[in-house]
Structure formats: structure tokens, C-alpha cells
Amino acid sequence: MQQPVVIGVSIGVAIAVKGGVNHADLARRADVALYRVKNSGRSGFLVFEERMTRESTQIAVAIS
């Protein structure tokens, strides 16, 4: 008998304009968005916004 398989997907998106950010920064931005999705309950997607960098920095400073 076949059992249904349920999966969840979390996606972080970073959009770049030509000459904007380098590859490492683009990947970091997508990662920030990804972890924001995971922390909000998973199974979703989020497009990176610049304010996320500031918020992540503030959290890191508060933790240390």
C-alpha cells in the first residue's frame, strides 16, 4: 500500500541588479531570507530586503 509523502520547502530569494553586489553577498542575502523563513515556521519563501541585514546585525550584537 502506498503512503503519501509530505514535504515542506523553505526558499530564500535575493535579487541582484547588474553591477550591484558580488556573488558572496548575494548568497549571504539569500541565506538571511532563508533563515527568516525557517524561523517563522518553515514551508514558505521570502525575498530579501535590505532591512533584514540591519535586523540581523542588531540581533547578533544583542546576543554577543
PDB file of N, CA and C in Angstrom:
ATOM      1  N   MET A   1       0.836  -1.180   0.000  1.00  0.00           N
ATOM      2  CA  MET A   1       0.000   0.000   0.000  1.00  0.00           C
ATOM      3  C   MET A   1       0.883   1.246   0.000  1.00  0.00           C
ATOM      4  N   GLN A   2       0.569   2.207  -0.827  1.00  0.00           N
ATOM      5  CA  GLN A   2       1.368   3.429  -0.912  1.00  0.00           C
ATOM      6  C   GLN A   2       0.962   4.421   0.169  1.00  0.00           C
ATOM      7  N   GLN A   3       1.975   5.013   0.786  1.00  0.00           N
ATOM      8  CA  GLN A   3       1.757   6.047   1.790  1.00  0.00           C
ATOM      9  C   GLN A   3       2.078   7.402   1.165  1.00  0.00           C
ATOM     10  N   PRO A   4       1.264   8.407   1.418  1.00  0.00           N
ATOM     11  CA  PRO A   4       1.585   9.735   0.883  1.00  0.00           C
ATOM     12  C   PRO A   4       2.834  10.295   1.563  1.00  0.00           C
ATOM     13  N   VAL A   5       3.593  11.026   0.801  1.00  0.00           N
ATOM     14  CA  VAL A   5       4.788  11.676   1.322  1.00  0.00           C
ATOM     15  C   VAL A   5       4.525  13.181   1.339  1.00  0.00           C
ATOM     16  N   VAL A   6       4.715  13.767   2.492  1.00  0.00           N
ATOM     17  CA  VAL A   6       4.501  15.202   2.642  1.00  0.00           C
ATOM     18  C   VAL A   6       5.858  15.865   2.825  1.00  0.00           C
ATOM     19  N   ILE A   7       6.130  16.862   2.012  1.00  0.00           N
ATOM     20  CA  ILE A   7       7.396  17.578   2.133  1.00  0.00           C
ATOM     21  C   ILE A   7       7.117  19.063   2.331  1.00  0.00           C
ATOM     22  N   GLY A   8       8.080  19.731   2.885  1.00  0.00           N
ATOM     23  CA  GLY A   8       7.993  21.176   3.037  1.00  0.00           C
ATOM     24  C   GLY A   8       9.214  21.806   2.391  1.00  0.00           C
ATOM     25  N   VAL A   9       9.044  22.994   1.913  1.00  0.00           N
ATOM     26  CA  VAL A   9      10.144  23.683   1.247  1.00  0.00           C
ATOM     27  C   VAL A   9      10.243  25.103   1.793  1.00  0.00           C
ATOM     28  N   SER A  10      11.457  25.504   2.124  1.00  0.00           N
ATOM     29  CA  SER A  10      11.735  26.879   2.529  1.00  0.00           C
ATOM     30  C   SER A  10      12.712  27.467   1.522  1.00  0.00           C
ATOM     31  N   ILE A  11      12.401  28.653   1.024  1.00  0.00           N
ATOM     32  CA  ILE A  11      13.226  29.275  -0.006  1.00  0.00           C
ATOM     33  C   ILE A  11      13.530  30.722   0.377  1.00  0.00           C
ATOM     34  N   GLY A  12      14.794  31.074   0.300  1.00  0.00           N
ATOM     35  CA  GLY A  12      15.221  32.456   0.477  1.00  0.00           C
ATOM     36  C   GLY A  12      15.668  32.999  -0.868  1.00  0.00           C
ATOM     37  N   VAL A  13      15.170  34.157  -1.241  1.00  0.00           N
ATOM     38  CA  VAL A  13      15.447  34.739  -2.552  1.00  0.00           C
ATOM     39  C   VAL A  13      16.187  36.066  -2.384  1.00  0.00           C
ATOM     40  N   ALA A  14      17.204  36.257  -3.198  1.00  0.00           N
ATOM     41  CA  ALA A  14      17.901  37.544  -3.263  1.00  0.00           C
ATOM     42  C   ALA A  14      17.974  37.955  -4.724  1.00  0.00           C
ATOM     43  N   ILE A  15      17.577  39.158  -5.005  1.00  0.00           N
ATOM     44  CA  ILE A  15      17.557  39.661  -6.379  1.00  0.00           C
ATOM     45  C   ILE A  15      18.727  40.618  -6.565  1.00  0.00           C
ATOM     46  N   ALA A  16      19.440  40.437  -7.663  1.00  0.00           N
ATOM     47  CA  ALA A  16      20.605  41.283  -7.935  1.00  0.00           C
ATOM     48  C   ALA A  16      20.397  42.062  -9.222  1.00  0.00           C
ATOM     49  N   VAL A  17      20.909  43.263  -9.218  1.00  0.00           N
ATOM     50  CA  VAL A  17      20.958  44.047 -10.445  1.00  0.00           C
ATOM     51  C   VAL A  17      22.396  44.016 -10.940  1.00  0.00           C
ATOM     52  N   LYS A  18      22.578  44.154 -12.217  1.00  0.00           N
ATOM     53  CA  LYS A  18      23.915  44.102 -12.793  1.00  0.00           C
ATOM     54  C   LYS A  18      24.806  45.159 -12.141  1.00  0.00           C
ATOM     55  N   GLY A  19      25.964  44.708 -11.665  1.00  0.00           N
ATOM     56  CA  GLY A  19      26.901  45.609 -11.014  1.00  0.00           C
ATOM     57  C   GLY A  19      26.540  45.940  -9.577  1.00  0.00           C
ATOM     58  N   GLY A  20      25.529  45.254  -9.021  1.00  0.00           N
ATOM     59  CA  GLY A  20      25.072  45.542  -7.667  1.00  0.00           C
ATOM     60  C   GLY A  20      25.972  44.954  -6.596  1.00  0.00           C
ATOM     61  N   VAL A  21      25.778  43.698  -6.266  1.00  0.00           N
ATOM     62  CA  VAL A  21      26.556  43.040  -5.216  1.00  0.00           C
ATOM     63  C   VAL A  21      27.328  41.876  -5.812  1.00  0.00           C
ATOM     64  N   ASN A  22      28.363  41.442  -5.099  1.00  0.00           N
ATOM     65  CA  ASN A  22      29.135  40.296  -5.584  1.00  0.00           C
ATOM     66  C   ASN A  22      28.407  38.992  -5.239  1.00  0.00           C
ATOM     67  N   HIS A  23      28.930  37.893  -5.759  1.00  0.00           N
ATOM     68  CA  HIS A  23      28.277  36.596  -5.577  1.00  0.00           C
ATOM     69  C   HIS A  23      28.162  36.206  -4.110  1.00  0.00           C
ATOM     70  N   ALA A  24      29.202  36.465  -3.333  1.00  0.00           N
ATOM     71  CA  ALA A  24      29.188  36.094  -1.915  1.00  0.00           C
ATOM     72  C   ALA A  24      28.104  36.865  -1.164  1.00  0.00           C
ATOM     73  N   ASP A  25      27.980  38.161  -1.429  1.00  0.00           N
ATOM     74  CA  ASP A  25      26.946  38.963  -0.770  1.00  0.00           C
ATOM     75  C   ASP A  25      25.549  38.531  -1.207  1.00  0.00           C
ATOM     76  N   LEU A  26      25.402  38.183  -2.464  1.00  0.00           N
ATOM     77  CA  LEU A  26      24.111  37.723  -2.964  1.00  0.00           C
ATOM     78  C   LEU A  26      23.702  36.429  -2.264  1.00  0.00           C
ATOM     79  N   ALA A  27      24.645  35.498  -2.128  1.00  0.00           N
ATOM     80  CA  ALA A  27      24.364  34.236  -1.434  1.00  0.00           C
ATOM     81  C   ALA A  27      24.041  34.492   0.040  1.00  0.00           C
ATOM     82  N   ARG A  28      24.764  35.419   0.668  1.00  0.00           N
ATOM     83  CA  ARG A  28      24.514  35.741   2.075  1.00  0.00           C
ATOM     84  C   ARG A  28      23.112  36.324   2.249  1.00  0.00           C
ATOM     85  N   ARG A  29      22.707  37.174   1.336  1.00  0.00           N
ATOM     86  CA  ARG A  29      21.372  37.766   1.410  1.00  0.00           C
ATOM     87  C   ARG A  29      20.281  36.709   1.261  1.00  0.00           C
ATOM     88  N   ALA A  30      20.470  35.793   0.326  1.00  0.00           N
ATOM     89  CA  ALA A  30      19.503  34.706   0.159  1.00  0.00           C
ATOM     90  C   ALA A  30      19.454  33.846   1.416  1.00  0.00           C
ATOM     91  N   ASP A  31      20.612  33.639   2.039  1.00  0.00           N
ATOM     92  CA  ASP A  31      20.687  32.857   3.268  1.00  0.00           C
ATOM     93  C   ASP A  31      19.948  33.551   4.410  1.00  0.00           C
ATOM     94  N   VAL A  32      20.101  34.859   4.515  1.00  0.00           N
ATOM     95  CA  VAL A  32      19.382  35.627   5.544  1.00  0.00           C
ATOM     96  C   VAL A  32      17.872  35.450   5.356  1.00  0.00           C
ATOM     97  N   ALA A  33      17.400  35.565   4.125  1.00  0.00           N
ATOM     98  CA  ALA A  33      15.971  35.391   3.842  1.00  0.00           C
ATOM     99  C   ALA A  33      15.524  33.964   4.144  1.00  0.00           C
ATOM    100  N   LEU A  34      16.351  32.990   3.798  1.00  0.00           N
ATOM    101  CA  LEU A  34      16.023  31.587   4.052  1.00  0.00           C
ATOM    102  C   LEU A  34      15.843  31.328   5.542  1.00  0.00           C
ATOM    103  N   TYR A  35      16.777  31.795   6.345  1.00  0.00           N
ATOM    104  CA  TYR A  35      16.668  31.542   7.778  1.00  0.00           C
ATOM    105  C   TYR A  35      15.521  32.312   8.406  1.00  0.00           C
ATOM    106  N   ARG A  36      15.147  33.429   7.832  1.00  0.00           N
ATOM    107  CA  ARG A  36      13.975  34.154   8.310  1.00  0.00           C
ATOM    108  C   ARG A  36      12.723  33.300   8.074  1.00  0.00           C
ATOM    109  N   VAL A  37      12.641  32.647   6.905  1.00  0.00           N
ATOM    110  CA  VAL A  37      11.510  31.763   6.609  1.00  0.00           C
ATOM    111  C   VAL A  37      11.502  30.590   7.582  1.00  0.00           C
ATOM    112  N   LYS A  38      12.656  29.973   7.776  1.00  0.00           N
ATOM    113  CA  LYS A  38      12.729  28.819   8.679  1.00  0.00           C
ATOM    114  C   LYS A  38      12.323  29.199  10.099  1.00  0.00           C
ATOM    115  N   ASN A  39      12.709  30.376  10.557  1.00  0.00           N
ATOM    116  CA  ASN A  39      12.364  30.810  11.910  1.00  0.00           C
ATOM    117  C   ASN A  39      10.891  31.171  12.061  1.00  0.00           C
ATOM    118  N   SER A  40      10.220  31.401  10.945  1.00  0.00           N
ATOM    119  CA  SER A  40       8.800  31.766  11.018  1.00  0.00           C
ATOM    120  C   SER A  40       7.874  30.566  10.833  1.00  0.00           C
ATOM    121  N   GLY A  41       8.422  29.375  10.846  1.00  0.00           N
ATOM    122  CA  GLY A  41       7.581  28.194  10.768  1.00  0.00           C
ATOM    123  C   GLY A  41       7.809  27.316   9.559  1.00  0.00           C
ATOM    124  N   ARG A  42       8.718  27.686   8.706  1.00  0.00           N
ATOM    125  CA  ARG A  42       9.097  26.899   7.524  1.00  0.00           C
ATOM    126  C   ARG A  42       8.023  26.878   6.447  1.00  0.00           C
ATOM    127  N   SER A  43       8.303  26.111   5.415  1.00  0.00           N
ATOM    128  CA  SER A  43       7.398  25.932   4.279  1.00  0.00           C
ATOM    129  C   SER A  43       6.879  27.249   3.713  1.00  0.00           C
ATOM    130  N   GLY A  44       7.799  28.039   3.212  1.00  0.00           N
ATOM    131  CA  GLY A  44       7.419  29.292   2.584  1.00  0.00           C
ATOM    132  C   GLY A  44       8.596  29.865   1.826  1.00  0.00           C
ATOM    133  N   PHE A  45       8.436  31.086   1.364  1.00  0.00           N
ATOM    134  CA  PHE A  45       9.539  31.763   0.693  1.00  0.00           C
ATOM    135  C   PHE A  45       9.540  33.220   1.110  1.00  0.00           C
ATOM    136  N   LEU A  46      10.698  33.842   0.974  1.00  0.00           N
ATOM    137  CA  LEU A  46      10.830  35.244   1.341  1.00  0.00           C
ATOM    138  C   LEU A  46      11.886  35.875   0.456  1.00  0.00           C
ATOM    139  N   VAL A  47      11.597  37.066  -0.030  1.00  0.00           N
ATOM    140  CA  VAL A  47      12.553  37.823  -0.828  1.00  0.00           C
ATOM    141  C   VAL A  47      13.319  38.753   0.112  1.00  0.00           C
ATOM    142  N   PHE A  48      14.641  38.736   0.009  1.00  0.00           N
ATOM    143  CA  PHE A  48      15.495  39.556   0.857  1.00  0.00           C
ATOM    144  C   PHE A  48      15.163  41.027   0.705  1.00  0.00           C
ATOM    145  N   GLU A  49      15.138  41.728   1.837  1.00  0.00           N
ATOM    146  CA  GLU A  49      15.006  43.187   1.867  1.00  0.00           C
ATOM    147  C   GLU A  49      16.170  43.726   2.678  1.00  0.00           C
ATOM    148  N   GLU A  50      16.667  44.878   2.310  1.00  0.00           N
ATOM    149  CA  GLU A  50      17.861  45.448   2.948  1.00  0.00           C
ATOM    150  C   GLU A  50      17.713  45.568   4.464  1.00  0.00           C
ATOM    151  N   ARG A  51      16.511  45.836   4.947  1.00  0.00           N
ATOM    152  CA  ARG A  51      16.314  45.970   6.390  1.00  0.00           C
ATOM    153  C   ARG A  51      16.651  44.679   7.134  1.00  0.00           C
ATOM    154  N   MET A  52      16.603  43.545   6.456  1.00  0.00           N
ATOM    155  CA  MET A  52      16.930  42.263   7.091  1.00  0.00           C
ATOM    156  C   MET A  52      18.384  42.224   7.531  1.00  0.00           C
ATOM    157  N   THR A  53      19.269  42.861   6.781  1.00  0.00           N
ATOM    158  CA  THR A  53      20.679  42.912   7.159  1.00  0.00           C
ATOM    159  C   THR A  53      20.832  43.695   8.449  1.00  0.00           C
ATOM    160  N   ARG A  54      20.188  44.836   8.530  1.00  0.00           N
ATOM    161  CA  ARG A  54      20.275  45.656   9.748  1.00  0.00           C
ATOM    162  C   ARG A  54      19.716  44.903  10.948  1.00  0.00           C
ATOM    163  N   GLU A  55      18.582  44.235  10.776  1.00  0.00           N
ATOM    164  CA  GLU A  55      17.972  43.488  11.874  1.00  0.00           C
ATOM    165  C   GLU A  55      18.856  42.329  12.308  1.00  0.00           C
ATOM    166  N   SER A  56      19.468  41.622  11.350  1.00  0.00           N
ATOM    167  CA  SER A  56      20.362  40.509  11.676  1.00  0.00           C
ATOM    168  C   SER A  56      21.574  41.003  12.445  1.00  0.00           C
ATOM    169  N   THR A  57      22.097  42.148  12.050  1.00  0.00           N
ATOM    170  CA  THR A  57      23.250  42.729  12.743  1.00  0.00           C
ATOM    171  C   THR A  57      22.871  43.119  14.168  1.00  0.00           C
ATOM    172  N   GLN A  58      21.706  43.710  14.341  1.00  0.00           N
ATOM    173  CA  GLN A  58      21.257  44.104  15.676  1.00  0.00           C
ATOM    174  C   GLN A  58      21.079  42.888  16.579  1.00  0.00           C
ATOM    175  N   ILE A  59      20.548  41.809  16.046  1.00  0.00           N
ATOM    176  CA  ILE A  59      20.371  40.580  16.823  1.00  0.00           C
ATOM    177  C   ILE A  59      21.721  40.001  17.211  1.00  0.00           C
ATOM    178  N   ALA A  60      22.658  39.963  16.266  1.00  0.00           N
ATOM    179  CA  ALA A  60      23.993  39.419  16.546  1.00  0.00           C
ATOM    180  C   ALA A  60      24.691  40.224  17.636  1.00  0.00           C
ATOM    181  N   VAL A  61      24.548  41.537  17.603  1.00  0.00           N
ATOM    182  CA  VAL A  61      25.166  42.392  18.620  1.00  0.00           C
ATOM    183  C   VAL A  61      24.511  42.148  19.974  1.00  0.00           C
ATOM    184  N   ALA A  62      23.203  42.008  20.002  1.00  0.00           N
ATOM    185  CA  ALA A  62      22.487  41.784  21.258  1.00  0.00           C
ATOM    186  C   ALA A  62      22.858  40.439  21.885  1.00  0.00           C
ATOM    187  N   ILE A  63      23.116  39.439  21.052  1.00  0.00           N
ATOM    188  CA  ILE A  63      23.462  38.105  21.552  1.00  0.00           C
ATOM    189  C   ILE A  63      24.868  38.080  22.128  1.00  0.00           C
ATOM    190  N   SER A  64      25.783  38.834  21.521  1.00  0.00           N
ATOM    191  CA  SER A  64      27.189  38.771  21.958  1.00  0.00           C
ATOM    192  C   SER A  64      27.478  39.595  23.180  1.00  0.00           C
TER     193      SER A  64
END
